Amino acid sequence: MARTREFDAEKVLDAAMQLFWEKGYEATSLSDLTSRMGIQRPSIYSTFGDKKELFEAALRKYTMSRASEVRTRLQDHPSVKEAFRIFFEEVVDEEYAGSLSRGCFCINTMVELAPHDEKFEILTREHQMYLSVIFQEAIERGIKSGELQANMDAKSVSQSLIVSLIGLTVLLKSRPNRSFIDNAVKMMLASLE
């Protein structure tokens, strides 16, 4: 007779995601995972597979959640320009508010694993492209409403903003002078003018 699972798989996956986000894939040991998740190795293996499969599940959970959050943040404001300004300012504020700069879990993975692991190269690229589509939809809404110029290339501007966001997120890990970042964000957002 099969034993019933004695833990909430979503909660333990969230715990694993937080740990991988803090430490990265390589620096996270199975002992770290069992301690943070509150379950034993056999439960990890039977529920999620090996460490790499657990990391992939955690990354997928993060990217789905992050994409939904970004879409909501950009759609909830009547002004597209204001929505992007607030979004980028909140990205910066979140990094400077915390004592530990975690950055974006997906971008961290892109830097740590994508260069030598095709699966994570594809997963991180898919997330970038999905966010670009979300940005493009917001820009197209601004064009349609007349807030943005009718001849604006929504796809190119959205892709440029994604590249800027990735660069910004990586740079924030070194905690540069805040005025340096604020000036850069103003220039990023100038592409919407």
mmCIF file of C-alpha atoms in Angstrom:
data_model
loop_
_atom_site.group_PDB
_atom_site.id
_atom_site.type_symbol
_atom_site.label_atom_id
_atom_site.label_comp_id
_atom_site.label_asym_id
_atom_site.label_seq_id
_atom_site.Cartn_x
_atom_site.Cartn_y
_atom_site.Cartn_z
ATOM 1 C CA MET A 1 0.000 0.000 0.000
ATOM 2 C CA ALA A 2 1.406 3.404 -1.034
ATOM 3 C CA ARG A 3 2.063 5.927 1.703
ATOM 4 C CA THR A 4 0.304 9.233 1.493
ATOM 5 C CA ARG A 5 2.460 12.308 1.185
ATOM 6 C CA GLU A 6 2.822 14.013 4.553
ATOM 7 C CA PHE A 7 3.809 17.438 3.222
ATOM 8 C CA ASP A 8 2.481 20.128 0.899
ATOM 9 C CA ALA A 9 4.450 19.772 -2.344
ATOM 10 C CA GLU A 10 3.874 23.419 -3.313
ATOM 11 C CA LYS A 11 5.169 24.699 0.031
ATOM 12 C CA VAL A 12 8.298 22.578 -0.055
ATOM 13 C CA LEU A 13 8.891 23.545 -3.710
ATOM 14 C CA ASP A 14 8.600 27.195 -2.686
ATOM 15 C CA ALA A 15 11.172 26.592 0.077
ATOM 16 C CA ALA A 16 13.523 25.004 -2.457
ATOM 17 C CA MET A 17 12.977 27.904 -4.860
ATOM 18 C CA GLN A 18 13.880 30.443 -2.173
ATOM 19 C CA LEU A 19 17.050 28.520 -1.295
ATOM 20 C CA PHE A 20 18.156 28.085 -4.912
ATOM 21 C CA TRP A 21 17.425 31.794 -5.463
ATOM 22 C CA GLU A 22 19.612 32.749 -2.503
ATOM 23 C CA LYS A 23 22.527 30.392 -3.166
ATOM 24 C CA GLY A 24 22.349 29.301 -6.801
ATOM 25 C CA TYR A 25 22.323 25.756 -8.125
ATOM 26 C CA GLU A 26 25.927 24.731 -7.524
ATOM 27 C CA ALA A 27 26.229 26.157 -3.990
ATOM 28 C CA THR A 28 23.023 24.475 -2.787
ATOM 29 C CA SER A 29 23.630 21.015 -1.329
ATOM 30 C CA LEU A 30 21.093 18.267 -0.788
ATOM 31 C CA SER A 31 21.597 18.763 2.953
ATOM 32 C CA ASP A 32 20.697 22.441 2.514
ATOM 33 C CA LEU A 33 17.570 21.397 0.623
ATOM 34 C CA THR A 34 16.380 18.793 3.132
ATOM 35 C CA SER A 35 16.918 21.269 5.960
ATOM 36 C CA ARG A 36 15.062 24.141 4.254
ATOM 37 C CA MET A 37 12.300 21.997 2.766
ATOM 38 C CA GLY A 38 11.757 20.008 5.966
ATOM 39 C CA ILE A 39 11.656 16.677 4.132
ATOM 40 C CA GLN A 40 14.129 13.840 3.612
ATOM 41 C CA ARG A 41 16.014 12.924 0.445
ATOM 42 C CA PRO A 42 13.729 10.010 -0.494
ATOM 43 C CA SER A 43 10.754 12.394 -0.434
ATOM 44 C CA ILE A 44 12.597 14.870 -2.636
ATOM 45 C CA TYR A 45 13.505 12.146 -5.127
ATOM 46 C CA SER A 46 10.030 10.570 -5.203
ATOM 47 C CA THR A 47 8.248 13.929 -5.577
ATOM 48 C CA PHE A 48 10.623 16.019 -7.718
ATOM 49 C CA GLY A 49 13.389 13.771 -9.019
ATOM 50 C CA ASP A 50 17.053 14.631 -8.626
ATOM 51 C CA LYS A 51 18.507 18.007 -7.651
ATOM 52 C CA LYS A 52 18.509 19.271 -11.237
ATOM 53 C CA GLU A 53 14.858 18.316 -11.739
ATOM 54 C CA LEU A 54 13.971 20.024 -8.458
ATOM 55 C CA PHE A 55 15.841 23.142 -9.604
ATOM 56 C CA GLU A 56 13.973 23.080 -12.924
ATOM 57 C CA ALA A 57 10.619 22.786 -11.113
ATOM 58 C CA ALA A 58 11.582 25.696 -8.849
ATOM 59 C CA LEU A 59 12.664 27.808 -11.833
ATOM 60 C CA ARG A 60 9.427 27.070 -13.700
ATOM 61 C CA LYS A 61 7.414 28.024 -10.613
ATOM 62 C CA TYR A 62 9.345 31.291 -10.380
ATOM 63 C CA THR A 63 9.033 32.200 -14.064
ATOM 64 C CA MET A 64 5.283 31.536 -14.146
ATOM 65 C CA SER A 65 4.744 33.582 -11.004
ATOM 66 C CA ARG A 66 7.039 36.404 -12.167
ATOM 67 C CA ALA A 67 5.431 36.662 -15.599
ATOM 68 C CA SER A 68 1.969 36.851 -14.048
ATOM 69 C CA GLU A 69 3.161 39.511 -11.610
ATOM 70 C CA VAL A 70 4.771 41.604 -14.376
ATOM 71 C CA ARG A 71 1.645 41.390 -16.532
ATOM 72 C CA THR A 72 -0.534 42.522 -13.617
ATOM 73 C CA ARG A 73 1.793 45.394 -12.726
ATOM 74 C CA LEU A 74 1.805 46.691 -16.295
ATOM 75 C CA GLN A 75 -1.948 46.270 -16.848
ATOM 76 C CA ASP A 76 -3.153 47.740 -13.566
ATOM 77 C CA HIS A 77 -2.184 51.315 -14.413
ATOM 78 C CA PRO A 78 -4.113 53.377 -16.962
ATOM 79 C CA SER A 79 -0.901 55.066 -18.170
ATOM 80 C CA VAL A 80 1.546 52.753 -19.939
ATOM 81 C CA LYS A 81 4.458 55.154 -19.411
ATOM 82 C CA GLU A 82 3.643 55.417 -15.721
ATOM 83 C CA ALA A 83 3.261 51.636 -15.432
ATOM 84 C CA PHE A 84 6.747 51.087 -16.872
ATOM 85 C CA ARG A 85 8.246 53.859 -14.717
ATOM 86 C CA ILE A 86 6.758 52.348 -11.561
ATOM 87 C CA PHE A 87 7.802 48.841 -12.606
ATOM 88 C CA PHE A 88 11.457 49.785 -13.167
ATOM 89 C CA GLU A 89 11.578 51.938 -10.028
ATOM 90 C CA GLU A 90 10.191 49.063 -7.959
ATOM 91 C CA VAL A 91 12.827 46.690 -9.367
ATOM 92 C CA VAL A 92 15.497 49.150 -8.201
ATOM 93 C CA ASP A 93 13.814 49.903 -4.866
ATOM 94 C CA GLU A 94 13.472 46.194 -4.035
ATOM 95 C CA GLU A 95 17.197 45.636 -4.531
ATOM 96 C CA TYR A 96 18.279 48.625 -2.461
ATOM 97 C CA ALA A 97 15.766 47.890 0.315
ATOM 98 C CA GLY A 98 17.086 44.421 1.136
ATOM 99 C CA SER A 99 20.303 43.547 2.872
ATOM 100 C CA LEU A 100 20.890 40.639 0.471
ATOM 101 C CA SER A 101 20.787 41.295 -3.265
ATOM 102 C CA ARG A 102 19.210 38.204 -4.765
ATOM 103 C CA GLY A 103 18.437 39.683 -8.150
ATOM 104 C CA CYS A 104 16.102 37.770 -10.452
ATOM 105 C CA PHE A 105 16.149 33.990 -10.039
ATOM 106 C CA CYS A 106 15.817 33.484 -13.796
ATOM 107 C CA ILE A 107 18.617 35.918 -14.638
ATOM 108 C CA ASN A 108 20.818 34.346 -11.967
ATOM 109 C CA THR A 109 20.184 30.992 -13.656
ATOM 110 C CA MET A 110 20.941 32.492 -17.060
ATOM 111 C CA VAL A 111 24.342 33.624 -15.761
ATOM 112 C CA GLU A 112 25.154 30.478 -13.730
ATOM 113 C CA LEU A 113 23.820 27.597 -15.831
ATOM 114 C CA ALA A 114 22.721 28.697 -19.320
ATOM 115 C CA PRO A 115 26.250 29.014 -20.757
ATOM 116 C CA HIS A 116 26.883 25.284 -20.268
ATOM 117 C CA ASP A 117 23.444 23.675 -19.952
ATOM 118 C CA GLU A 118 21.174 23.761 -22.986
ATOM 119 C CA LYS A 119 18.005 23.058 -20.999
ATOM 120 C CA PHE A 120 18.524 26.139 -18.831
ATOM 121 C CA GLU A 121 19.626 28.199 -21.824
ATOM 122 C CA ILE A 122 16.255 27.424 -23.414
ATOM 123 C CA LEU A 123 14.203 27.921 -20.226
ATOM 124 C CA THR A 124 15.761 31.303 -19.455
ATOM 125 C CA ARG A 125 15.473 32.456 -23.083
ATOM 126 C CA GLU A 126 11.792 31.429 -23.147
ATOM 127 C CA HIS A 127 11.157 33.526 -20.039
ATOM 128 C CA GLN A 128 12.900 36.535 -21.592
ATOM 129 C CA MET A 129 10.814 36.183 -24.748
ATOM 130 C CA TYR A 130 7.598 35.786 -22.747
ATOM 131 C CA LEU A 131 8.343 38.935 -20.743
ATOM 132 C CA SER A 132 9.105 40.708 -24.017
ATOM 133 C CA VAL A 133 5.629 39.776 -25.262
ATOM 134 C CA ILE A 134 4.103 41.143 -22.044
ATOM 135 C CA PHE A 135 6.039 44.395 -22.516
ATOM 136 C CA GLN A 136 4.982 44.523 -26.171
ATOM 137 C CA GLU A 137 1.304 44.087 -25.266
ATOM 138 C CA ALA A 138 1.550 47.018 -22.845
ATOM 139 C CA ILE A 139 3.282 49.195 -25.447
ATOM 140 C CA GLU A 140 0.672 48.292 -28.063
ATOM 141 C CA ARG A 141 -2.026 49.296 -25.571
ATOM 142 C CA GLY A 142 -0.284 52.671 -25.209
ATOM 143 C CA ILE A 143 -0.110 53.098 -28.991
ATOM 144 C CA LYS A 144 -3.782 52.194 -29.344
ATOM 145 C CA SER A 145 -4.821 54.672 -26.637
ATOM 146 C CA GLY A 146 -2.730 57.451 -28.214
ATOM 147 C CA GLU A 147 -0.407 57.758 -25.218
ATOM 148 C CA LEU A 148 2.535 56.454 -27.265
ATOM 149 C CA GLN A 149 3.514 57.438 -30.799
ATOM 150 C CA ALA A 150 1.577 55.629 -33.508
ATOM 151 C CA ASN A 151 4.768 54.798 -35.444
ATOM 152 C CA MET A 152 6.537 53.241 -32.426
ATOM 153 C CA ASP A 153 7.911 49.752 -33.120
ATOM 154 C CA ALA A 154 6.382 47.984 -30.096
ATOM 155 C CA LYS A 155 8.347 44.770 -30.608
ATOM 156 C CA SER A 156 11.757 46.462 -30.864
ATOM 157 C CA VAL A 157 11.094 48.778 -27.910
ATOM 158 C CA SER A 158 9.903 45.858 -25.764
ATOM 159 C CA GLN A 159 12.997 43.815 -26.633
ATOM 160 C CA SER A 160 15.233 46.785 -25.853
ATOM 161 C CA LEU A 161 13.522 47.207 -22.474
ATOM 162 C CA ILE A 162 14.034 43.499 -21.691
ATOM 163 C CA VAL A 163 17.749 43.768 -22.469
ATOM 164 C CA SER A 164 17.856 46.874 -20.257
ATOM 165 C CA LEU A 165 16.003 45.075 -17.454
ATOM 166 C CA ILE A 166 18.398 42.120 -17.568
ATOM 167 C CA GLY A 167 21.439 44.389 -17.528
ATOM 168 C CA LEU A 168 19.958 46.472 -14.736
ATOM 169 C CA THR A 169 19.201 43.413 -12.619
ATOM 170 C CA VAL A 170 22.727 42.037 -13.016
ATOM 171 C CA LEU A 171 24.304 45.424 -12.305
ATOM 172 C CA LEU A 172 22.190 45.914 -9.167
ATOM 173 C CA LYS A 173 23.881 42.895 -7.583
ATOM 174 C CA SER A 174 27.002 45.071 -7.132
ATOM 175 C CA ARG A 175 25.003 47.902 -5.494
ATOM 176 C CA PRO A 176 26.251 50.796 -7.635
ATOM 177 C CA ASN A 177 25.627 54.396 -6.621
ATOM 178 C CA ARG A 178 21.867 54.974 -6.678
ATOM 179 C CA SER A 179 22.098 58.106 -8.855
ATOM 180 C CA PHE A 180 23.968 56.057 -11.501
ATOM 181 C CA ILE A 181 21.060 53.592 -11.609
ATOM 182 C CA ASP A 182 18.352 56.269 -11.502
ATOM 183 C CA ASN A 183 19.930 58.073 -14.469
ATOM 184 C CA ALA A 184 20.165 54.808 -16.399
ATOM 185 C CA VAL A 185 16.499 53.992 -15.738
ATOM 186 C CA LYS A 186 15.464 57.449 -17.017
ATOM 187 C CA MET A 187 17.339 56.761 -20.254
ATOM 188 C CA MET A 188 15.780 53.295 -20.564
ATOM 189 C CA LEU A 189 12.319 54.768 -20.230
ATOM 190 C CA ALA A 190 13.106 57.489 -22.779
ATOM 191 C CA SER A 191 12.520 54.834 -25.448
ATOM 192 C CA LEU A 192 8.805 55.221 -24.664
ATOM 193 C CA GLU A 193 8.833 58.938 -25.583
#
